[in-house]
Amino acid sequence: MSDKKRLGEFELIERFFAPLSGEGAFGLKDDAALLKVTPGKALVVTQDAIAEPIHFLPGNPPDTIAKKALRVNLSDLAAKGAVPTGFSLALGLGEEWREDWLEAFARGLAEDCRQYGLKLNGGDTFRTGGGPVVSITAWGEIDPDHYRSRLTAQTGDRLFVTGTIGEGALGLLAHAGKLPSLSPETGAAMERRYFVPEPPVAFAPLIAEFASSSMDISDGFIGDLEKLAAASGFDAEIAAGDIPLSPEVREILSGADIPAEKALETALTGGDDYQLLFTVPESHVASFLEKAQKTEFAVTSLGTVRQGDGKVVILGDNRVPLGFASTSWHHF
Ligand code: ADP
Ligand code: MG
């Protein structure tokens, strides 16, 4: 749209982002934001960036790009036991950026601001040499004694996971047209899970109350479990059949589009799950489960962790350990 007059940086911020701004952000007209913190609480802060063409592709719906950029951060906060209270946005736009792209992006962000009760507190807008880059920093308040790190699981704690695993990675395959046997509805639902993850944000208070260690699953269930196990110093042995899978993922595993082992490997190592992996001391498991059952979130027990140095073994049929080429997604 080189022939049309472009919005300038300040008009752009004013039109698309100022309406999302909250108290202390001065309508995004100042140099910074002034945020109040409840006395006695601490802030948990996290940042995640996504860039074209690594995390999304030209032509992907901009509203979903905005939502994913925000939600991957909300997933990290939930993993630490924090409910989000605000965020900032650094947005890089390429030479060829279009106003309709930005309008859809801002609409998606506005929808999620409503959904999660959040305001935009500031950011930066800049030009990139390539396509769009979206970096979000999000924060939430926490009682500092209830911050849940990856490092603090104890031998004998019970390992849990929220939700189901594999829809994100297999949703990407559905989007790439590699799962043609799926019904159009199932294929679309799977793609949606890839484009717009649904981290269990409202589960954070249970993590804060009960977990001994916690992390979110972004790069792959097995690889991320290995990270948790290495950080805390435990080994885990899990029956593949105990890992929670949705009916759609089971349908793909038993379908003809890709070999079952390949489909399982994608589900367990492909990433984009944005579920929580955490441990609970055995003495608290009963009260944890009682409270968890009153939420909208499913939790699955994956057994007890034992003394170790980060080994994770997934057992297939007849308890034979499964082998995987790679246990998670790597950038480099
Ligand atoms: P400065 O150059 O003084 O750092 P900017 O001109 O980059 O400030 O930004 C002006 C104001 O607009 C600031 O309040 C900043 O937080 C806000 N802002 C800029 N870009 C964005 C964005 N993409 N999202 C939200 N707020 C933004
Ligand atoms: Mg300034």
Short mmCIF file of C-alpha atoms and ligand atoms in Angstrom, two decimals:
data_model
loop_
_atom_site.label_atom_id
_atom_site.label_comp_id
_atom_site.label_asym_id
_atom_site.label_seq_id
_atom_site.Cartn_x
_atom_site.Cartn_y
_atom_site.Cartn_z
CA MET A 1 0.00 0.00 0.00
CA SER A 2 2.82 2.33 -0.88
CA ASP A 3 0.43 4.60 -2.84
CA LYS A 4 -1.77 5.27 0.18
CA LYS A 5 -0.84 7.61 2.98
CA ARG A 6 0.25 5.55 5.97
CA LEU A 7 -0.68 6.16 9.53
CA GLY A 8 2.25 7.58 11.44
CA GLU A 9 3.62 5.89 14.54
CA PHE A 10 1.70 8.11 16.95
CA GLU A 11 -1.60 7.97 15.04
CA LEU A 12 -1.25 4.23 14.95
CA ILE A 13 -0.72 3.97 18.72
CA GLU A 14 -3.54 6.43 19.37
CA ARG A 15 -6.03 4.65 17.14
CA PHE A 16 -5.32 0.98 17.78
CA PHE A 17 -3.68 0.70 21.16
CA ALA A 18 -4.70 3.67 23.33
CA PRO A 19 -8.29 2.31 23.57
CA LEU A 20 -6.86 -0.80 25.26
CA SER A 21 -4.77 1.10 27.78
CA GLY A 22 -5.32 1.08 31.50
CA GLU A 23 -4.83 3.15 34.61
CA GLY A 24 -1.29 4.40 34.98
CA ALA A 25 -0.57 4.23 31.24
CA PHE A 26 -1.59 7.88 30.62
CA GLY A 27 -3.43 6.96 27.43
CA LEU A 28 -0.08 5.76 25.98
CA LYS A 29 1.01 9.39 25.67
CA ASP A 30 3.81 9.38 28.24
CA ASP A 31 7.29 7.87 28.32
CA ALA A 32 6.37 5.10 30.71
CA ALA A 33 3.58 3.71 32.88
CA LEU A 34 3.15 3.99 36.65
CA LEU A 35 1.82 0.76 38.11
CA LYS A 36 0.58 0.24 41.64
CA VAL A 37 1.48 -2.96 43.44
CA THR A 38 -0.55 -4.25 46.39
CA PRO A 39 1.60 -3.95 49.54
CA GLY A 40 3.09 -7.32 50.49
CA LYS A 41 2.74 -8.71 46.98
CA ALA A 42 5.45 -9.23 44.38
CA LEU A 43 5.24 -9.04 40.60
CA VAL A 44 5.85 -12.05 38.40
CA VAL A 45 7.07 -10.82 35.00
CA THR A 46 7.46 -12.81 31.81
CA GLN A 47 8.23 -12.06 28.16
CA ASP A 48 7.73 -14.02 25.00
CA ALA A 49 8.14 -12.90 21.42
CA ILE A 50 6.82 -14.38 18.19
CA ALA A 51 8.06 -13.51 14.72
CA GLU A 52 7.15 -14.15 11.11
CA PRO A 53 7.96 -16.65 9.56
CA ILE A 54 9.16 -18.70 12.57
CA HIS A 55 6.03 -18.69 14.75
CA PHE A 56 3.46 -17.60 12.20
CA LEU A 57 3.29 -17.18 8.45
CA PRO A 58 2.27 -14.37 6.10
CA GLY A 59 -1.47 -14.76 5.64
CA ASN A 60 -2.15 -16.14 9.12
CA PRO A 61 -5.10 -14.35 10.71
CA PRO A 62 -3.69 -11.27 12.53
CA ASP A 63 -6.28 -11.49 15.34
CA THR A 64 -4.98 -14.96 16.19
CA ILE A 65 -1.36 -13.74 16.09
CA ALA A 66 -2.21 -11.11 18.71
CA LYS A 67 -4.03 -13.65 20.87
CA LYS A 68 -1.26 -16.21 20.67
CA ALA A 69 1.38 -13.60 21.51
CA LEU A 70 -0.55 -12.67 24.64
CA ARG A 71 -1.60 -16.17 25.64
CA VAL A 72 1.86 -17.72 25.52
CA ASN A 73 2.75 -15.17 28.20
CA LEU A 74 -0.37 -15.87 30.26
CA SER A 75 0.62 -19.53 30.15
CA ASP A 76 3.99 -18.71 31.76
CA LEU A 77 2.31 -16.65 34.48
CA ALA A 78 -0.21 -19.41 35.23
CA ALA A 79 2.70 -21.84 35.56
CA LYS A 80 4.19 -19.65 38.28
CA GLY A 81 0.87 -19.41 40.13
CA ALA A 82 0.19 -15.81 39.11
CA VAL A 83 -3.03 -14.35 37.73
CA PRO A 84 -2.17 -11.69 35.10
CA THR A 85 -2.85 -8.02 35.81
CA GLY A 86 -1.26 -6.19 32.87
CA PHE A 87 1.01 -6.34 29.84
CA SER A 88 3.03 -4.29 27.37
CA LEU A 89 3.53 -4.80 23.66
CA ALA A 90 6.56 -4.28 21.43
CA LEU A 91 5.36 -4.47 17.85
CA GLY A 92 7.67 -4.53 14.86
CA LEU A 93 6.13 -3.98 11.45
CA GLY A 94 7.77 -4.69 8.11
CA GLU A 95 8.05 -2.25 5.21
CA GLU A 96 4.86 -3.64 3.68
CA TRP A 97 2.61 -3.43 6.74
CA ARG A 98 -1.06 -2.82 6.07
CA GLU A 99 -3.65 -0.99 8.07
CA ASP A 100 -6.19 -3.83 7.75
CA TRP A 101 -3.61 -6.24 9.22
CA LEU A 102 -3.09 -3.93 12.17
CA GLU A 103 -6.81 -3.38 12.62
CA ALA A 104 -7.46 -7.14 12.83
CA PHE A 105 -4.44 -7.55 15.15
CA ALA A 106 -5.78 -4.86 17.50
CA ARG A 107 -9.27 -6.38 17.40
CA GLY A 108 -7.87 -9.77 18.48
CA LEU A 109 -5.91 -8.12 21.26
CA ALA A 110 -9.01 -6.21 22.40
CA GLU A 111 -11.03 -9.45 22.53
CA ASP A 112 -8.42 -11.08 24.73
CA CYS A 113 -8.14 -7.99 26.94
CA ARG A 114 -11.86 -8.43 27.61
CA GLN A 115 -11.64 -12.19 28.01
CA TYR A 116 -8.83 -12.01 30.58
CA GLY A 117 -9.77 -8.67 32.16
CA LEU A 118 -6.45 -7.05 31.15
CA LYS A 119 -5.28 -3.62 30.08
CA LEU A 120 -2.36 -2.67 27.85
CA ASN A 121 0.12 -0.61 29.84
CA GLY A 122 2.60 0.48 27.20
CA GLY A 123 5.05 -0.74 24.62
CA ASP A 124 7.08 0.20 21.62
CA THR A 125 6.41 0.33 17.89
CA PHE A 126 9.22 -0.02 15.37
CA ARG A 127 10.12 -1.03 11.85
CA THR A 128 11.64 -4.43 11.06
CA GLY A 129 13.66 -5.50 8.03
CA GLY A 130 11.32 -8.44 7.41
CA GLY A 131 7.83 -9.30 8.60
CA PRO A 132 6.02 -8.56 11.84
CA VAL A 133 7.54 -9.28 15.25
CA VAL A 134 5.34 -9.29 18.34
CA SER A 135 6.90 -9.26 21.79
CA ILE A 136 4.70 -9.13 24.87
CA THR A 137 5.73 -8.68 28.47
CA ALA A 138 3.03 -9.67 30.95
CA TRP A 139 2.89 -9.55 34.72
CA GLY A 140 0.75 -10.53 37.63
CA GLU A 141 0.83 -10.15 41.40
CA ILE A 142 1.71 -12.97 43.72
CA ASP A 143 2.37 -13.63 47.37
CA PRO A 144 6.16 -14.09 47.04
CA ASP A 145 6.08 -17.31 49.11
CA HIS A 146 3.75 -18.82 46.52
CA TYR A 147 5.88 -18.32 43.40
CA ARG A 148 6.27 -21.80 41.88
CA SER A 149 9.62 -22.42 40.20
CA ARG A 150 10.87 -25.38 38.16
CA LEU A 151 13.54 -26.13 40.73
CA THR A 152 11.65 -27.22 43.79
CA ALA A 153 9.98 -30.59 43.20
CA GLN A 154 10.83 -33.17 45.89
CA THR A 155 11.37 -36.87 45.46
CA GLY A 156 8.05 -38.61 46.09
CA ASP A 157 5.89 -35.70 44.83
CA ARG A 158 3.10 -36.50 42.42
CA LEU A 159 3.40 -35.26 38.85
CA PHE A 160 0.33 -33.75 37.18
CA VAL A 161 -0.59 -32.20 33.85
CA THR A 162 -3.59 -30.03 32.96
CA GLY A 163 -5.78 -30.48 29.89
CA THR A 164 -4.74 -32.62 26.94
CA ILE A 165 -1.50 -32.88 24.95
CA GLY A 166 -0.79 -32.72 21.23
CA GLU A 167 -3.55 -30.63 19.71
CA GLY A 168 -1.22 -27.70 19.00
CA ALA A 169 1.41 -29.71 17.12
CA LEU A 170 -1.12 -31.87 15.29
CA GLY A 171 -3.24 -28.77 14.62
CA LEU A 172 -0.28 -27.37 12.69
CA LEU A 173 -0.21 -30.56 10.60
CA ALA A 174 -3.95 -30.21 10.00
CA HIS A 175 -3.34 -26.63 8.88
CA ALA A 176 -0.62 -27.83 6.51
CA GLY A 177 -3.14 -30.22 4.89
CA LYS A 178 -1.39 -33.33 6.17
CA LEU A 179 -4.41 -34.82 7.93
CA PRO A 180 -6.92 -35.09 5.06
CA SER A 181 -8.99 -37.85 6.69
CA LEU A 182 -10.18 -35.54 9.47
CA SER A 183 -13.69 -34.18 9.09
CA PRO A 184 -13.61 -30.47 8.19
CA GLU A 185 -15.01 -29.62 11.65
CA THR A 186 -12.36 -31.63 13.49
CA GLY A 187 -9.60 -30.28 11.26
CA ALA A 188 -10.75 -26.70 11.91
CA ALA A 189 -10.98 -27.30 15.66
CA MET A 190 -7.43 -28.70 15.67
CA GLU A 191 -6.08 -25.78 13.66
CA ARG A 192 -7.75 -23.41 16.07
CA ARG A 193 -5.89 -25.03 18.98
CA TYR A 194 -2.64 -24.28 17.17
CA PHE A 195 -3.52 -20.69 16.31
CA VAL A 196 -5.23 -19.77 19.58
CA PRO A 197 -4.00 -21.81 22.53
CA GLU A 198 -6.11 -21.93 25.68
CA PRO A 199 -3.76 -21.85 28.65
CA PRO A 200 -5.45 -22.61 31.98
CA VAL A 201 -5.07 -19.05 33.27
CA ALA A 202 -7.71 -19.40 35.99
CA PHE A 203 -5.93 -22.49 37.33
CA ALA A 204 -3.08 -20.31 38.70
CA PRO A 205 -4.46 -20.07 42.27
CA LEU A 206 -4.33 -23.87 42.60
CA ILE A 207 -0.72 -23.88 41.40
CA ALA A 208 0.07 -21.18 43.98
CA GLU A 209 -1.71 -23.09 46.74
CA PHE A 210 -0.58 -26.66 46.10
CA ALA A 211 2.29 -27.08 43.62
CA SER A 212 5.85 -27.80 44.76
CA SER A 213 7.21 -27.03 41.26
CA SER A 214 5.62 -25.99 37.99
CA MET A 215 6.22 -25.02 34.36
CA ASP A 216 4.15 -24.61 31.23
CA ILE A 217 4.45 -26.88 28.21
CA SER A 218 5.37 -24.84 25.16
CA ASP A 219 8.15 -26.70 23.33
CA GLY A 220 6.94 -30.30 23.71
CA PHE A 221 5.53 -32.40 26.55
CA ILE A 222 8.53 -34.73 26.88
CA GLY A 223 11.22 -32.11 26.38
CA ASP A 224 9.59 -29.75 28.84
CA LEU A 225 9.15 -32.53 31.39
CA GLU A 226 12.87 -33.24 30.96
CA LYS A 227 13.56 -29.57 31.74
CA LEU A 228 11.42 -29.70 34.90
CA ALA A 229 13.05 -32.97 35.93
CA ALA A 230 16.57 -31.63 35.33
CA ALA A 231 15.86 -28.35 37.15
CA SER A 232 14.42 -30.11 40.22
CA GLY A 233 16.59 -33.22 40.07
CA PHE A 234 14.14 -36.06 39.56
CA ASP A 235 13.52 -38.93 37.14
CA ALA A 236 10.07 -39.83 35.82
CA GLU A 237 8.70 -42.94 34.19
CA ILE A 238 5.33 -42.48 32.51
CA ALA A 239 3.11 -44.92 30.66
CA ALA A 240 2.24 -43.41 27.27
CA GLY A 241 -1.35 -44.51 27.90
CA ASP A 242 -1.58 -42.25 30.98
CA ILE A 243 -0.83 -39.07 29.00
CA PRO A 244 -4.15 -37.25 28.44
CA LEU A 245 -5.13 -37.01 24.77
CA SER A 246 -8.27 -35.51 23.28
CA PRO A 247 -10.68 -37.65 21.21
CA GLU A 248 -9.45 -35.76 18.12
CA VAL A 249 -5.82 -36.66 18.80
CA ARG A 250 -6.82 -40.30 19.42
CA GLU A 251 -8.64 -40.25 16.10
CA ILE A 252 -5.46 -39.08 14.36
CA LEU A 253 -3.36 -41.73 16.18
CA SER A 254 -5.61 -44.50 14.90
CA GLY A 255 -6.14 -42.91 11.47
CA ALA A 256 -4.44 -43.54 8.16
CA ASP A 257 -2.94 -40.10 7.45
CA ILE A 258 0.32 -40.59 9.33
CA PRO A 259 1.83 -43.66 11.03
CA ALA A 260 0.67 -44.01 14.65
CA GLU A 261 4.22 -43.76 16.07
CA LYS A 262 4.88 -40.58 14.10
CA ALA A 263 1.58 -39.06 15.23
CA LEU A 264 2.34 -39.91 18.87
CA GLU A 265 5.84 -38.46 18.54
CA THR A 266 4.40 -35.23 17.12
CA ALA A 267 1.82 -35.02 19.89
CA LEU A 268 4.34 -35.61 22.69
CA THR A 269 7.29 -33.61 21.36
CA GLY A 270 5.87 -31.02 18.93
CA GLY A 271 4.92 -28.36 21.47
CA ASP A 272 2.38 -25.53 21.42
CA ASP A 273 0.34 -27.20 24.15
CA TYR A 274 0.31 -24.39 26.73
CA GLN A 275 -0.80 -26.72 29.48
CA LEU A 276 0.82 -26.93 32.92
CA LEU A 277 3.17 -29.59 34.24
CA PHE A 278 3.56 -29.50 38.00
CA THR A 279 4.23 -31.55 41.10
CA VAL A 280 2.20 -31.72 44.32
CA PRO A 281 3.50 -33.16 47.62
CA GLU A 282 1.73 -36.49 48.21
CA SER A 283 0.29 -35.25 51.53
CA HIS A 284 -1.59 -32.49 49.65
CA VAL A 285 -2.77 -34.52 46.67
CA ALA A 286 -6.22 -35.35 48.09
CA SER A 287 -7.11 -31.74 48.96
CA PHE A 288 -5.60 -30.54 45.68
CA LEU A 289 -7.75 -32.96 43.65
CA GLU A 290 -10.86 -32.05 45.61
CA LYS A 291 -10.39 -28.38 44.68
CA ALA A 292 -9.26 -29.11 41.12
CA GLN A 293 -12.43 -31.09 40.45
CA LYS A 294 -14.48 -27.97 41.18
CA THR A 295 -12.72 -26.05 38.37
CA GLU A 296 -13.33 -26.26 34.63
CA PHE A 297 -9.84 -27.76 34.15
CA ALA A 298 -8.98 -31.42 33.80
CA VAL A 299 -5.92 -32.66 35.69
CA THR A 300 -4.24 -36.01 35.13
CA SER A 301 -1.88 -37.76 37.53
CA LEU A 302 1.28 -39.04 35.85
CA GLY A 303 2.68 -40.89 38.84
CA THR A 304 5.33 -40.22 41.44
CA VAL A 305 8.73 -38.68 40.70
CA ARG A 306 11.84 -40.31 42.11
CA GLN A 307 15.37 -39.22 42.91
CA GLY A 308 17.33 -38.58 39.73
CA ASP A 309 18.94 -36.12 37.37
CA GLY A 310 16.32 -35.42 34.74
CA LYS A 311 15.70 -38.72 32.97
CA VAL A 312 12.23 -39.12 31.48
CA VAL A 313 11.15 -42.51 30.17
CA ILE A 314 7.88 -42.97 28.28
CA LEU A 315 6.70 -46.58 28.34
CA GLY A 316 4.73 -48.02 25.43
CA ASP A 317 2.95 -51.37 25.16
CA ASN A 318 4.33 -54.06 27.50
CA ARG A 319 6.25 -51.29 29.28
CA VAL A 320 8.83 -51.05 26.50
CA PRO A 321 10.48 -47.58 26.54
CA LEU A 322 9.63 -45.49 23.47
CA GLY A 323 12.39 -43.69 21.57
CA PHE A 324 12.01 -40.24 20.02
CA ALA A 325 14.28 -38.52 17.51
CA SER A 326 13.95 -35.25 19.42
CA THR A 327 11.95 -34.53 22.55
CA SER A 328 11.16 -30.90 21.83
CA TRP A 329 11.23 -27.99 19.43
CA HIS A 330 14.55 -26.10 19.20
CA HIS A 331 15.18 -22.69 17.67
CA PHE A 332 18.90 -23.21 17.18
P1 ADP B 1 9.61 6.65 23.69
O1 ADP B 1 10.13 6.83 22.32
O2 ADP B 1 9.60 7.89 24.53
O3 ADP B 1 10.15 5.48 24.39
P2 ADP B 1 7.32 5.88 22.28
O4 ADP B 1 7.16 6.99 21.37
O5 ADP B 1 7.96 4.63 21.82
O6 ADP B 1 8.05 6.36 23.57
O7 ADP B 1 5.91 5.50 22.88
C1 ADP B 1 5.01 6.49 23.29
C2 ADP B 1 3.98 5.87 24.19
O8 ADP B 1 3.26 4.89 23.45
C3 ADP B 1 4.54 5.14 25.40
O9 ADP B 1 3.60 5.31 26.45
C4 ADP B 1 4.56 3.71 24.98
O10 ADP B 1 4.44 2.87 26.10
C5 ADP B 1 3.36 3.64 24.07
N1 ADP B 1 3.47 2.62 23.01
C6 ADP B 1 4.26 2.64 21.92
N2 ADP B 1 4.07 1.56 21.16
C7 ADP B 1 3.13 0.82 21.76
C8 ADP B 1 2.51 -0.42 21.49
N3 ADP B 1 2.81 -1.14 20.41
N4 ADP B 1 1.58 -0.88 22.36
C9 ADP B 1 1.28 -0.16 23.46
N5 ADP B 1 1.82 0.99 23.78
C10 ADP B 1 2.75 1.50 22.96
MG MG B 2 9.41 9.16 25.28
#
